[in-house]
Coordinates of C-alpha atoms in Angstrom, one line a residue:
Chain A
M3 CA -8.4 52.0 -168.9
T4 CA -8.3 54.8 -171.5
D5 CA -4.6 53.8 -172.1
K6 CA -5.0 52.4 -175.6
R7 CA -1.6 53.5 -176.9
R8 CA -0.6 51.7 -180.0
P9 CA 2.4 49.4 -179.6
G10 CA 5.7 51.3 -180.0
R11 CA 4.3 54.7 -178.9
R12 CA 6.3 55.9 -175.9
P13 CA 4.6 58.2 -173.4
G14 CA 6.3 61.6 -173.7
S15 CA 7.9 60.9 -177.0
A16 CA 8.6 63.8 -179.3
D17 CA 5.3 63.7 -181.1
T18 CA 3.0 62.9 -178.1
R19 CA 2.5 66.6 -177.3
G20 CA 1.6 67.3 -180.9
E21 CA -0.7 64.3 -181.1
I22 CA -2.5 65.5 -177.9
L23 CA -2.9 68.9 -179.5
A24 CA -4.3 67.5 -182.8
A25 CA -6.7 65.4 -180.8
A26 CA -7.7 68.4 -178.7
K27 CA -8.5 70.5 -181.8
K28 CA -10.7 67.8 -183.1
V29 CA -12.5 67.3 -179.7
F30 CA -13.0 71.0 -179.1
A31 CA -14.4 71.5 -182.7
E32 CA -16.8 68.6 -182.3
K33 CA -18.0 69.2 -178.7
G34 CA -17.3 72.8 -178.1
F35 CA -15.2 74.1 -175.1
D36 CA -17.7 73.3 -172.3
K37 CA -18.4 69.7 -173.2
A38 CA -14.9 68.7 -174.1
T39 CA -13.0 66.9 -171.3
V40 CA -9.4 66.1 -170.6
R41 CA -10.4 62.4 -170.5
G42 CA -12.1 62.7 -173.9
I43 CA -9.0 64.4 -175.4
A44 CA -6.8 61.7 -173.9
R45 CA -9.0 59.0 -175.4
E46 CA -8.9 60.6 -178.8
A47 CA -5.1 60.9 -178.6
K48 CA -4.8 57.3 -177.2
V49 CA -2.8 58.4 -174.2
D50 CA -3.3 58.4 -170.5
P51 CA -5.2 61.5 -169.1
A52 CA -2.4 62.0 -166.6
L53 CA -0.1 62.7 -169.5
V54 CA -2.5 65.3 -170.9
H55 CA -2.5 67.0 -167.4
H56 CA 1.3 66.7 -167.3
Y57 CA 1.7 68.6 -170.5
F58 CA -1.1 71.2 -170.2
D59 CA -2.3 71.3 -166.6
T60 CA -5.9 72.2 -167.4
K61 CA -8.5 72.1 -170.2
E62 CA -8.0 75.9 -170.5
G63 CA -4.3 75.3 -171.0
I64 CA -4.9 72.6 -173.7
F65 CA -7.3 75.0 -175.5
A66 CA -4.8 77.9 -175.4
A67 CA -2.0 75.6 -176.7
A68 CA -4.2 74.0 -179.4
M69 CA -5.3 77.4 -180.7
R70 CA -1.7 78.7 -180.2
L71 CA -2.9 81.5 -178.0
P72 CA -0.1 83.4 -176.4
I73 CA -1.8 83.6 -173.0
T74 CA -4.0 81.5 -170.8
P75 CA -6.8 82.7 -168.6
E76 CA -4.9 81.3 -165.6
A77 CA -2.0 83.7 -166.5
V78 CA -4.1 86.7 -167.3
I79 CA -6.5 86.8 -164.4
P80 CA -3.8 87.2 -161.6
L81 CA -2.2 90.0 -163.6
L82 CA -5.5 91.8 -163.7
L83 CA -6.2 91.3 -160.1
E84 CA -2.8 92.4 -158.9
G85 CA -2.1 96.1 -158.3
P86 CA -4.5 98.9 -157.5
R87 CA -8.1 98.6 -158.8
E88 CA -8.0 102.2 -160.0
D89 CA -5.3 101.3 -162.6
L90 CA -7.1 98.2 -163.8
G91 CA -8.3 99.8 -167.1
E92 CA -4.8 100.9 -168.0
R93 CA -3.3 97.5 -167.1
L94 CA -5.8 95.6 -169.2
V95 CA -5.4 97.9 -172.2
R96 CA -1.6 97.7 -172.0
M97 CA -1.7 93.9 -171.6
I98 CA -3.9 93.4 -174.7
L99 CA -1.8 95.8 -176.8
Q100 CA 1.4 94.0 -175.8
V101 CA 0.1 90.5 -176.4
T102 CA -1.1 91.6 -179.9
A103 CA 1.9 93.7 -180.8
T104 CA 4.0 91.0 -182.5
P105 CA 2.8 88.9 -185.4
E106 CA 3.8 85.7 -183.8
T107 CA 1.4 86.1 -180.9
R108 CA -1.2 88.1 -182.8
E109 CA -1.7 85.8 -185.7
P110 CA -3.2 82.8 -183.8
M111 CA -5.7 85.2 -182.2
V112 CA -6.7 86.7 -185.5
A113 CA -7.0 83.3 -187.0
M114 CA -9.3 82.3 -184.2
I115 CA -11.4 85.4 -184.9
R116 CA -11.5 84.7 -188.6
S117 CA -12.7 81.2 -188.1
A118 CA -15.2 82.3 -185.4
V119 CA -16.7 84.8 -187.9
T120 CA -17.0 82.3 -190.7
N121 CA -17.7 79.0 -189.1
E122 CA -20.7 78.1 -187.0
Q123 CA -18.8 75.3 -185.1
A124 CA -15.8 77.5 -184.4
V125 CA -18.1 80.3 -183.1
A126 CA -19.6 78.0 -180.5
M127 CA -16.2 76.9 -179.3
F128 CA -14.9 80.4 -179.2
R129 CA -18.0 81.7 -177.4
E130 CA -17.8 79.1 -174.7
F131 CA -14.1 79.7 -174.1
I132 CA -14.4 83.5 -174.1
S133 CA -17.4 83.5 -171.8
N134 CA -16.8 80.7 -169.4
A135 CA -13.0 80.4 -169.2
L136 CA -12.2 84.1 -169.4
L137 CA -14.8 86.9 -169.2
H138 CA -17.1 85.5 -166.5
Q139 CA -14.2 84.3 -164.4
V140 CA -12.7 87.9 -164.4
A141 CA -16.2 89.4 -163.8
D142 CA -16.9 87.1 -160.9
R143 CA -13.5 87.6 -159.3
L144 CA -13.9 91.4 -159.6
E145 CA -17.7 91.5 -158.8
V146 CA -18.4 93.2 -162.1
P147 CA -21.7 92.6 -163.9
H148 CA -21.3 90.2 -166.9
L149 CA -22.8 92.8 -169.3
R150 CA -20.1 95.3 -168.4
I151 CA -17.2 92.9 -168.8
E152 CA -18.6 92.0 -172.2
A153 CA -18.8 95.7 -173.1
A154 CA -15.1 95.9 -172.2
F155 CA -14.4 92.8 -174.3
A156 CA -16.3 94.4 -177.2
Q157 CA -14.3 97.6 -177.0
M158 CA -10.9 95.8 -177.1
F159 CA -12.1 93.2 -179.6
G160 CA -13.1 96.1 -181.9
V161 CA -9.8 97.9 -181.4
I162 CA -7.8 94.8 -182.3
M163 CA -10.0 94.2 -185.4
G164 CA -9.8 97.9 -186.4
R165 CA -6.0 98.0 -185.8
Y166 CA -4.9 94.7 -187.3
V167 CA -7.6 93.4 -189.6
L168 CA -9.3 96.5 -191.0
K169 CA -6.2 98.6 -190.5
L170 CA -8.1 101.8 -189.9
E171 CA -5.9 104.9 -189.6
P172 CA -4.9 106.5 -187.3
L173 CA -5.9 103.5 -185.1
A174 CA -3.4 101.1 -186.8
S175 CA -0.4 103.4 -186.3
A176 CA -1.3 104.8 -182.9
T177 CA 1.2 104.2 -180.1
H178 CA 0.3 102.2 -177.0
D179 CA 0.4 105.4 -174.9
E180 CA -2.0 107.2 -177.3
L181 CA -4.4 104.2 -177.2
V182 CA -4.1 103.9 -173.4
E183 CA -5.1 107.6 -173.1
V184 CA -8.2 107.1 -175.2
L185 CA -9.3 103.6 -174.1
A186 CA -8.2 103.1 -170.5
P187 CA -10.9 105.4 -169.0
T188 CA -13.6 103.4 -170.9
I189 CA -12.3 100.0 -169.5
Q190 CA -11.9 101.5 -166.1
R191 CA -15.5 102.8 -166.1
Y192 CA -16.8 99.3 -167.1
F193 CA -14.9 97.7 -164.2
S194 CA -15.9 100.3 -161.6
G195 CA -19.2 101.7 -162.7
Chain B
M25 CA -19.4 108.9 -225.1
T26 CA -19.6 106.3 -222.4
D27 CA -23.0 105.4 -223.7
K28 CA -22.2 102.0 -225.2
R29 CA -25.6 100.4 -224.4
R30 CA -26.2 97.3 -226.4
P31 CA -29.0 97.6 -228.9
G32 CA -32.3 96.8 -227.3
R33 CA -31.3 97.9 -223.8
R34 CA -33.7 100.6 -222.7
P35 CA -32.4 103.2 -220.2
G36 CA -34.4 102.6 -217.0
S37 CA -35.6 99.2 -217.9
A38 CA -36.4 96.8 -215.1
D39 CA -33.0 95.2 -214.9
T40 CA -30.9 98.4 -215.5
R41 CA -30.7 99.1 -211.8
G42 CA -29.6 95.6 -211.0
E43 CA -27.0 95.7 -213.8
I44 CA -25.6 99.0 -212.4
L45 CA -25.4 97.3 -209.0
A46 CA -23.6 94.3 -210.4
A47 CA -21.2 96.5 -212.2
A48 CA -20.7 98.6 -209.1
K49 CA -19.8 95.5 -207.0
K50 CA -17.2 94.5 -209.6
V51 CA -15.7 98.0 -209.8
F52 CA -15.6 98.5 -206.0
A53 CA -14.0 95.1 -205.5
E54 CA -11.4 95.8 -208.1
K55 CA -10.6 99.4 -207.4
G56 CA -11.6 99.9 -203.8
F57 CA -14.0 102.5 -202.6
D58 CA -11.7 105.6 -203.1
K59 CA -10.6 104.9 -206.7
A60 CA -14.0 103.7 -208.0
T61 CA -15.9 106.4 -209.9
V62 CA -19.5 106.8 -211.0
R63 CA -18.2 107.2 -214.5
G64 CA -16.2 103.9 -214.2
I65 CA -19.3 102.1 -212.8
A66 CA -21.4 103.5 -215.7
R67 CA -18.8 102.3 -218.2
E68 CA -18.8 98.8 -216.7
A69 CA -22.6 98.7 -216.8
K70 CA -22.7 100.1 -220.3
V71 CA -25.1 103.0 -219.3
D72 CA -24.8 106.7 -219.2
P73 CA -23.4 108.1 -215.9
A74 CA -26.4 110.4 -215.6
L75 CA -28.5 107.2 -215.2
V76 CA -26.3 106.0 -212.4
H77 CA -26.8 109.4 -210.6
H78 CA -30.5 109.2 -211.3
Y79 CA -30.8 105.9 -209.5
F80 CA -28.3 106.3 -206.7
D81 CA -27.4 110.0 -206.3
T82 CA -23.8 109.5 -205.1
K83 CA -20.9 107.0 -205.0
E84 CA -21.8 106.4 -201.3
G85 CA -25.3 105.7 -202.3
I86 CA -24.3 103.2 -205.0
F87 CA -21.9 101.5 -202.5
A88 CA -24.7 101.2 -199.8
A89 CA -27.1 99.8 -202.4
A90 CA -24.6 97.4 -203.8
M91 CA -23.7 96.1 -200.3
R92 CA -27.4 96.2 -199.4
L93 CA -26.6 98.4 -196.4
P94 CA -29.8 99.7 -194.7
I95 CA -28.3 103.2 -194.2
T96 CA -26.2 105.6 -196.1
P97 CA -23.7 108.1 -194.6
E98 CA -25.7 110.9 -196.1
A99 CA -28.7 109.8 -194.0
V100 CA -26.8 109.0 -190.8
I101 CA -24.7 112.1 -190.4
P102 CA -27.6 114.6 -190.2
L103 CA -29.3 112.4 -187.6
L104 CA -26.2 112.5 -185.5
L105 CA -25.7 116.2 -185.9
E106 CA -29.3 117.0 -185.1
G107 CA -30.3 117.4 -181.4
P108 CA -28.2 118.3 -178.4
R109 CA -24.6 117.4 -178.4
E110 CA -24.8 116.0 -174.9
D111 CA -27.2 113.3 -176.0
L112 CA -25.1 112.3 -179.0
G113 CA -23.8 109.1 -177.4
E114 CA -27.3 107.8 -176.6
R115 CA -28.5 108.8 -180.1
L116 CA -25.7 106.9 -181.8
V117 CA -26.0 103.8 -179.7
R118 CA -29.8 103.7 -180.2
M119 CA -29.5 104.2 -184.0
I120 CA -26.9 101.4 -184.4
L121 CA -29.0 99.0 -182.2
Q122 CA -32.1 99.8 -184.2
V123 CA -30.5 99.4 -187.6
T124 CA -29.1 96.0 -186.5
A125 CA -32.2 94.8 -184.7
T126 CA -33.9 93.1 -187.6
P127 CA -32.2 90.3 -189.7
E128 CA -33.2 92.0 -193.0
T129 CA -31.1 95.0 -192.2
R130 CA -28.5 93.3 -190.1
E131 CA -27.5 90.4 -192.4
P132 CA -25.9 92.6 -195.2
M133 CA -23.8 94.3 -192.6
V134 CA -22.7 91.0 -191.0
A135 CA -22.0 89.7 -194.5
M136 CA -19.8 92.7 -195.2
I137 CA -17.9 92.1 -191.9
R138 CA -17.4 88.4 -192.7
S139 CA -16.0 89.2 -196.2
A140 CA -13.8 92.0 -194.7
V141 CA -12.3 89.6 -192.2
T142 CA -11.6 86.9 -194.7
N143 CA -10.8 88.6 -198.0
E144 CA -7.9 91.1 -198.5
Q145 CA -9.7 92.8 -201.4
A146 CA -12.9 93.3 -199.4
V147 CA -11.0 94.6 -196.5
A148 CA -9.5 97.5 -198.5
M149 CA -12.9 98.4 -199.9
F150 CA -14.5 98.2 -196.5
R151 CA -11.7 100.2 -194.8
E152 CA -11.9 103.0 -197.4
F153 CA -15.7 103.3 -197.1
I154 CA -15.8 103.2 -193.3
S155 CA -12.9 105.7 -193.0
N156 CA -13.5 108.2 -195.7
A157 CA -17.3 108.1 -196.3
L158 CA -18.3 107.6 -192.7
L159 CA -16.0 108.0 -189.7
H160 CA -13.9 110.9 -190.9
Q161 CA -16.9 112.8 -192.2
V162 CA -18.6 112.5 -188.8
A163 CA -15.3 113.4 -187.0
D164 CA -14.6 116.4 -189.1
R165 CA -18.2 117.7 -188.9
L166 CA -18.1 117.3 -185.1
E167 CA -14.5 118.4 -184.7
V168 CA -13.6 115.1 -182.9
P169 CA -10.1 113.6 -183.4
H170 CA -10.1 110.7 -185.8
L171 CA -8.6 108.3 -183.2
R172 CA -11.5 109.0 -180.9
I173 CA -14.2 108.3 -183.5
E174 CA -12.4 105.1 -184.4
A175 CA -12.5 104.1 -180.7
A176 CA -16.2 104.7 -180.8
F177 CA -16.6 102.7 -184.0
A178 CA -14.5 99.9 -182.4
Q179 CA -16.8 99.8 -179.4
M180 CA -20.0 99.5 -181.4
F181 CA -18.4 97.1 -184.0
G182 CA -17.4 94.9 -181.1
V183 CA -20.9 95.1 -179.6
I184 CA -22.5 94.1 -182.9
M185 CA -20.0 91.2 -183.3
G186 CA -20.5 90.0 -179.7
R187 CA -24.3 90.3 -179.9
Y188 CA -25.0 88.8 -183.3
V189 CA -21.9 86.8 -184.4
L190 CA -20.4 85.4 -181.2
K191 CA -23.7 85.6 -179.4
L192 CA -22.2 86.2 -176.0
E193 CA -24.6 86.2 -173.1
P194 CA -25.9 88.5 -171.5
L195 CA -24.9 90.8 -174.4
A196 CA -27.0 89.0 -177.0
S197 CA -30.2 89.2 -175.0
A198 CA -29.8 92.6 -173.4
T199 CA -32.5 95.2 -174.2
H200 CA -31.7 98.4 -176.0
D201 CA -32.2 100.4 -172.7
E202 CA -29.7 98.1 -170.9
L203 CA -27.2 98.6 -173.6
V204 CA -27.7 102.3 -173.8
E205 CA -27.1 102.6 -170.1
V206 CA -23.7 100.8 -170.3
L207 CA -22.5 102.1 -173.7
A208 CA -23.8 105.6 -174.2
P209 CA -21.4 107.2 -171.7
T210 CA -18.5 105.6 -173.5
I211 CA -19.6 107.0 -176.9
Q212 CA -20.4 110.3 -175.3
R213 CA -16.9 110.6 -173.8
Y214 CA -15.3 109.8 -177.1
F215 CA -17.3 112.6 -178.8
S216 CA -16.7 115.2 -176.1
G217 CA -13.4 114.2 -174.4

């Protein structure tokens, strides 16, 4: 019933994926992350919802692809939960440093931060995604209070901003090992305190 | 010799202070914080350098006034250094929370962050001010490695962004006491670790 494809558009054609992503960007910007639905994105893209699921699995997956984020919450959360709890601080710090180490994966995240800081509509979308798809999921799985997970987020958000946007020295040139030594105990304390 | 006041301009007239600030904004934006001088700002404002010193004391003071920052490094550093070293984390967290608690004092700082995130010229100015006038001064007075003071800055920068720009909950509604309980041990560890 939501299948209102224009004549001549084949499901799964080369540009279908791109059209779904363009539709998703529009829907997320208008409705925010929470109120956007796969069905609504499919309607905007004039494709069947099953096709959206086929390409992107979940709403989180569409969001990550539309924002060109290098990681999805579904991929990150298991990595955090695997392995000993007492190394969680170091695992998280290393993962964030690795994901932001190359310009290709970092730039979309920095672009999202820039738009969140300057655009009221983007900030609501970013807030809902960060809170509901990421931070509170991790917090609830690990039984950590939400305020503590947000303190950990704030620490790493500030580090990425200081390292790649403000380019403070020595923060910008520090090695991953140097940063892990300074930051991992902070993150570990938030997750175990 | 730099006294090139136009005829009819009285030193100390009602708009002299405002004109010095307008000139300072232009000079800081063009030269950055490090290379800007009181003499250069006076030349741009067409007033005597002594008048600039009379109004604003130091280059740091002019910068804080031009950016409408509620605090100057000269005022903050003694507050941090006073009192027992083992309470420094709590003192710093409380001071930052208090300074950012009211919109009048918070908005200029948020505006500076917004422009730093979106404007290459502003970012250089902000970086030099933050590093050289603030963080490294505090670090050197307290004999704390620069990387650790930048980690502390990143933590509090992320908290202010999360609380007032992204408006993450529960971070945005947490009381000062709740935030001190979570954050003060982190800051304390960076200053003493």
